[in-house]
Short mmCIF file of N, CA, C and O in Angstrom, two decimals:
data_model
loop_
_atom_site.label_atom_id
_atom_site.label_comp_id
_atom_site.label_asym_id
_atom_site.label_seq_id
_atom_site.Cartn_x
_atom_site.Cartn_y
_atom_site.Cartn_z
N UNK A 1 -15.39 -83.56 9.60
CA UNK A 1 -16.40 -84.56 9.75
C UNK A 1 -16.22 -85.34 11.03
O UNK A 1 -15.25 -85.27 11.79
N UNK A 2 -17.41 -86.17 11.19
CA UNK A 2 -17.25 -87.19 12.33
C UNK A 2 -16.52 -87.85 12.39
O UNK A 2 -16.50 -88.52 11.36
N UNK A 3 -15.37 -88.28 13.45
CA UNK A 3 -14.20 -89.13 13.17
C UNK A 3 -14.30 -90.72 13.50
O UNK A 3 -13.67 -91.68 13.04
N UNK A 4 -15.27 -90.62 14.41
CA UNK A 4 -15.97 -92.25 15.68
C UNK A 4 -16.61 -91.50 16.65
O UNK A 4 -16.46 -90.38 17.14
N UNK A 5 -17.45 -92.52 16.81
CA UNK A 5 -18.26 -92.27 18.04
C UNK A 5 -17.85 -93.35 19.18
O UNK A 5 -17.45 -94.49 18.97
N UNK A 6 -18.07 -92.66 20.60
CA UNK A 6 -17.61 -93.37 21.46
C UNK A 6 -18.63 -93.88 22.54
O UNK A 6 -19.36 -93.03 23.06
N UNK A 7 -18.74 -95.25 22.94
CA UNK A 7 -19.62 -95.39 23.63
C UNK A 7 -19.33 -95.11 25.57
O UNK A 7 -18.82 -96.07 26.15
N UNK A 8 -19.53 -94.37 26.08
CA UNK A 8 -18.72 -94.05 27.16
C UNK A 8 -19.53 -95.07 28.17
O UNK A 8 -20.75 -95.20 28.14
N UNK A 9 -18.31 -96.01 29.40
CA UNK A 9 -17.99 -96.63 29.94
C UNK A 9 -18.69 -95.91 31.35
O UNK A 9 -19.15 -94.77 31.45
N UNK A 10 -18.62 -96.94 32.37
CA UNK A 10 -18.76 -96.74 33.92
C UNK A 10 -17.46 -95.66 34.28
O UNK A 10 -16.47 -95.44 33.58
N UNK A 11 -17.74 -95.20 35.28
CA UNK A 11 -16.00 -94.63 35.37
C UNK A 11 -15.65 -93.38 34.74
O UNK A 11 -15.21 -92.42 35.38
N UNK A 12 -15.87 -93.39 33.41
CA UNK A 12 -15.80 -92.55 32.32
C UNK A 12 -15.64 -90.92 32.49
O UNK A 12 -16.66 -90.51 33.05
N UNK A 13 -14.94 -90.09 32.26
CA UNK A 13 -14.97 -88.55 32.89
C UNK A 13 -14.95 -88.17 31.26
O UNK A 13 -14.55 -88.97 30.42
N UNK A 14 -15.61 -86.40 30.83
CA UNK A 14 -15.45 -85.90 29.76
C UNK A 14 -13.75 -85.62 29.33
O UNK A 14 -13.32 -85.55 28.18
N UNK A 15 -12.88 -85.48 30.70
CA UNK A 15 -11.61 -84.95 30.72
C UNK A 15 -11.01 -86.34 30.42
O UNK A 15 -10.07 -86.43 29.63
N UNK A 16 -11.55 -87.48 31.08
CA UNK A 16 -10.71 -88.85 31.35
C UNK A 16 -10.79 -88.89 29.61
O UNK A 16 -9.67 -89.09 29.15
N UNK A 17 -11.88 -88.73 28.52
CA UNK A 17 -12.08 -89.33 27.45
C UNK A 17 -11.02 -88.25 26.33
O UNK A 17 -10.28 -88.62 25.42
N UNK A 18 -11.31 -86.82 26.81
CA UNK A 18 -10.68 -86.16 25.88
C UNK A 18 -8.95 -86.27 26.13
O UNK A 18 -8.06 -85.95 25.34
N UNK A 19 -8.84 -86.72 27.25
CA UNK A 19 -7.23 -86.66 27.29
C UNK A 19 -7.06 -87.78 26.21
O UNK A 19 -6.69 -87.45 25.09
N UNK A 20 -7.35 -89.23 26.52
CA UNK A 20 -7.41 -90.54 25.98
C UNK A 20 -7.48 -90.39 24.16
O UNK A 20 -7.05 -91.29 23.44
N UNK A 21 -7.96 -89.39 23.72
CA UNK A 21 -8.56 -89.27 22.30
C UNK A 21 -7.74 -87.74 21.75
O UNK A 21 -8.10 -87.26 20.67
N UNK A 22 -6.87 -87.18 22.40
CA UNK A 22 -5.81 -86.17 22.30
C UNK A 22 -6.80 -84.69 21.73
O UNK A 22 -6.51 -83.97 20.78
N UNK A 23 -8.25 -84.51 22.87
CA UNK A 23 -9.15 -83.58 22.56
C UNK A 23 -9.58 -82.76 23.59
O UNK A 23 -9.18 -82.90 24.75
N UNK A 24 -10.48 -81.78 23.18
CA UNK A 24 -10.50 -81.30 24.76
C UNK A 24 -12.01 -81.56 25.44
O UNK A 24 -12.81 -82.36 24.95
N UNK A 25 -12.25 -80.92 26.44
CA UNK A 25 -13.80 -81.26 27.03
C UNK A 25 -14.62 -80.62 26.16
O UNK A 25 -15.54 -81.25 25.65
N UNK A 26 -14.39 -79.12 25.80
CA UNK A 26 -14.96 -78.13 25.08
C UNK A 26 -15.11 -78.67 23.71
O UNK A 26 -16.20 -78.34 23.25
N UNK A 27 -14.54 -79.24 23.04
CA UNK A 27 -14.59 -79.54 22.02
C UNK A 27 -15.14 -80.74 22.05
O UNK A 27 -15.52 -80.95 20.90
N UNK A 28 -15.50 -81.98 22.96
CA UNK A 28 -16.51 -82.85 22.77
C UNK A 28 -17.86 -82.42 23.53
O UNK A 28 -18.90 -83.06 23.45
N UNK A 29 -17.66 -80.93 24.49
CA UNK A 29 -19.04 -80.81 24.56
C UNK A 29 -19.61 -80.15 23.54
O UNK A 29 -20.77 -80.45 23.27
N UNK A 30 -18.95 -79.14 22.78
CA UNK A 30 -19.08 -78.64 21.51
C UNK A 30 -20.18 -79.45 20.74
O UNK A 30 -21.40 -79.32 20.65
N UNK A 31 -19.24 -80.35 20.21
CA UNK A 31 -19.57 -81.70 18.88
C UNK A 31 -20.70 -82.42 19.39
O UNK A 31 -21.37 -83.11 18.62
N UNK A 32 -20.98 -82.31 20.59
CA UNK A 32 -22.28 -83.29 21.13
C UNK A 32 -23.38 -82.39 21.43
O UNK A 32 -24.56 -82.69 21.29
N UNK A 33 -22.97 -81.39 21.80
CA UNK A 33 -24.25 -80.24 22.12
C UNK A 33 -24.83 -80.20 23.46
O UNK A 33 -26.00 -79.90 23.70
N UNK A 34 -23.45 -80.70 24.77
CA UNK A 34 -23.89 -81.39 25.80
C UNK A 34 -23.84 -79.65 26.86
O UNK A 34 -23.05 -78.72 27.01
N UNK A 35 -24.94 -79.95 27.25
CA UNK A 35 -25.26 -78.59 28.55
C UNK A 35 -24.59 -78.74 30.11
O UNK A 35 -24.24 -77.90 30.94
N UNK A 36 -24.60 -80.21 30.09
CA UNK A 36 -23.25 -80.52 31.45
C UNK A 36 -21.94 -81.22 31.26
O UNK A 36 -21.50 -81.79 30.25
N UNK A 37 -21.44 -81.07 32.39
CA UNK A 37 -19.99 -81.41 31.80
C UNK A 37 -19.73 -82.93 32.55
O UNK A 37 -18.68 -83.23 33.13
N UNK A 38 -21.08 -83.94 32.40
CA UNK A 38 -21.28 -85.22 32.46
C UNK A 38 -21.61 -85.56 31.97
O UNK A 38 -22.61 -85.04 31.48
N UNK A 39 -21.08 -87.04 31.42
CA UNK A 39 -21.30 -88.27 30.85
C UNK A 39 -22.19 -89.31 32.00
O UNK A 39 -22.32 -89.38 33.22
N UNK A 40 -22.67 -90.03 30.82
CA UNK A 40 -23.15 -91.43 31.58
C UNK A 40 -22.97 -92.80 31.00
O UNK A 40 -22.98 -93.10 29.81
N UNK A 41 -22.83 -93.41 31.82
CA UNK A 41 -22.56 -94.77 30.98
C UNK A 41 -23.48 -95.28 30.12
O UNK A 41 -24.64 -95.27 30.54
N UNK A 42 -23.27 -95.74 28.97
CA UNK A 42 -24.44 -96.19 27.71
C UNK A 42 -24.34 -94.65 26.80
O UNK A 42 -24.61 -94.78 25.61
N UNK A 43 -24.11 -93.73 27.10
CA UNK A 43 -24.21 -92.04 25.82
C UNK A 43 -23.35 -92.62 25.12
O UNK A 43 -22.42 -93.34 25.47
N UNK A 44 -23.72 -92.25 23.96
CA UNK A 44 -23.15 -91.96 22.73
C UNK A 44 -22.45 -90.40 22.76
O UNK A 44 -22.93 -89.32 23.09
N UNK A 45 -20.87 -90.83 22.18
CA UNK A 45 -20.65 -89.38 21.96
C UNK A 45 -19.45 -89.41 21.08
O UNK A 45 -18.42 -90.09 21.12
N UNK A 46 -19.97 -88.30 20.11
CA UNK A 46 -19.36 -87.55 18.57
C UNK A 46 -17.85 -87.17 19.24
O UNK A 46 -17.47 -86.35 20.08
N UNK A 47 -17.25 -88.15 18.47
CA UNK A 47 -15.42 -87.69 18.35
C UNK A 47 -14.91 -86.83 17.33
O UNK A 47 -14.83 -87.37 16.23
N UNK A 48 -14.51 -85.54 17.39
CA UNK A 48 -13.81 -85.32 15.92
C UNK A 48 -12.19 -84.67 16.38
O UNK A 48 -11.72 -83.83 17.14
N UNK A 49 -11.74 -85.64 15.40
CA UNK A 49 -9.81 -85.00 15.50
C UNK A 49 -9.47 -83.90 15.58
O UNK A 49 -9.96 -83.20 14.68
N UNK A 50 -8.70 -83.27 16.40
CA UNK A 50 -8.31 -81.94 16.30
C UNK A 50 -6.94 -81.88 14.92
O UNK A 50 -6.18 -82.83 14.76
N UNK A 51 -6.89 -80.83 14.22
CA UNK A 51 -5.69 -80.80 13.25
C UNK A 51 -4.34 -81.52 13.82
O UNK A 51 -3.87 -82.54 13.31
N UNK A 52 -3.74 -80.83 14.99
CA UNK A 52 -2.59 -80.57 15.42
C UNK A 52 -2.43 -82.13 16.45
O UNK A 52 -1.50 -82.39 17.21
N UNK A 53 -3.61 -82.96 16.19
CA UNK A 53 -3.22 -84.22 17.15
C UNK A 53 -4.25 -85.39 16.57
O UNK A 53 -4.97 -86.18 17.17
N UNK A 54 -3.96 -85.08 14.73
CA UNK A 54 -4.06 -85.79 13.99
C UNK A 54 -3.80 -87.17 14.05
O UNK A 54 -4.53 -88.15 13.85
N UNK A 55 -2.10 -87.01 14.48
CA UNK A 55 -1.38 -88.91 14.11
C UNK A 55 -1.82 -88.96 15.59
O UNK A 55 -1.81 -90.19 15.66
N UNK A 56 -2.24 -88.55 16.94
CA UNK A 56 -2.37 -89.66 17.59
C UNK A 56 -3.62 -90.12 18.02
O UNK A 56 -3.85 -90.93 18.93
N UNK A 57 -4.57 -89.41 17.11
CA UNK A 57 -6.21 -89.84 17.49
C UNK A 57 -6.09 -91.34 17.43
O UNK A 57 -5.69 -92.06 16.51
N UNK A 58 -6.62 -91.70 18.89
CA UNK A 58 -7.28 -93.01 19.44
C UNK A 58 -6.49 -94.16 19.00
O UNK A 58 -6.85 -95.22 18.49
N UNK A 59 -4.85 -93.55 19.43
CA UNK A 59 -3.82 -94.40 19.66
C UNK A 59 -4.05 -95.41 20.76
O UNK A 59 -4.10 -96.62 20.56
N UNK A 60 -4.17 -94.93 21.75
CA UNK A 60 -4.11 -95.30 23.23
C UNK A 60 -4.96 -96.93 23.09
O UNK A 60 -6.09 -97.11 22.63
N UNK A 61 -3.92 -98.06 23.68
CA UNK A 61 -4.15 -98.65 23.76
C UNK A 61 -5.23 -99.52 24.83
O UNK A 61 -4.72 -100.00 25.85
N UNK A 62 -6.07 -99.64 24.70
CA UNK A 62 -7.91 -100.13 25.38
C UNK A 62 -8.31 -98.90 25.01
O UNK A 62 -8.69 -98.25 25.98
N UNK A 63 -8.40 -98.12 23.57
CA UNK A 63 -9.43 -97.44 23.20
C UNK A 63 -10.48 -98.31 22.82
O UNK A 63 -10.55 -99.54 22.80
N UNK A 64 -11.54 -97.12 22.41
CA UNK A 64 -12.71 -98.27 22.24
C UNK A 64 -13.76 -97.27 21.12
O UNK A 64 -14.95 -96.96 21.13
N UNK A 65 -13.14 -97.12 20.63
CA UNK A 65 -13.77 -95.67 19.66
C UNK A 65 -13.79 -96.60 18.23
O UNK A 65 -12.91 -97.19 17.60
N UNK A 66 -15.43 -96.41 18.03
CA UNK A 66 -15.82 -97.22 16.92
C UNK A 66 -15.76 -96.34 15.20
O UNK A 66 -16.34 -95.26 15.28
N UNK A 67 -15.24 -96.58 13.90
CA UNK A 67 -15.31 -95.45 13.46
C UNK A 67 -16.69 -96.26 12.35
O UNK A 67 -17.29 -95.58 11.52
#
């Protein structure tokens, strides 16, 4: 299932977010259904945990991932 959605920031890279959230690009372009491999500031975008990086989903401190 959906884990949080994230509201992506100025600045913001698909790689900068999936490192930050222990995921990959492919797998949040996957979950979003996105045709480029850009974000924009104000998108909404579908987080889901990978198994194997379970305990550290959206550890990282100044996350901002709403669940």
């Amino acid at each position: 299932g959906i884990d949080g959605i994230l509201l992506v920031k100025v600045g913001d890279t698909l790689w900068d977010i999936a490192k930050k959230f222990y995921t990959t690009v492919d797998e949040i372009s996957g979950v979003n259904s996105l045709t480029e491999k850009e974000v924009k500031p104000g998108q909404s975008l579908i987080l889901v945990r990978q198994d194997d990086n379970e305990k550290n989903f959206g550890k990282n401190e100044n996350s901002y991932i709403e669940n």
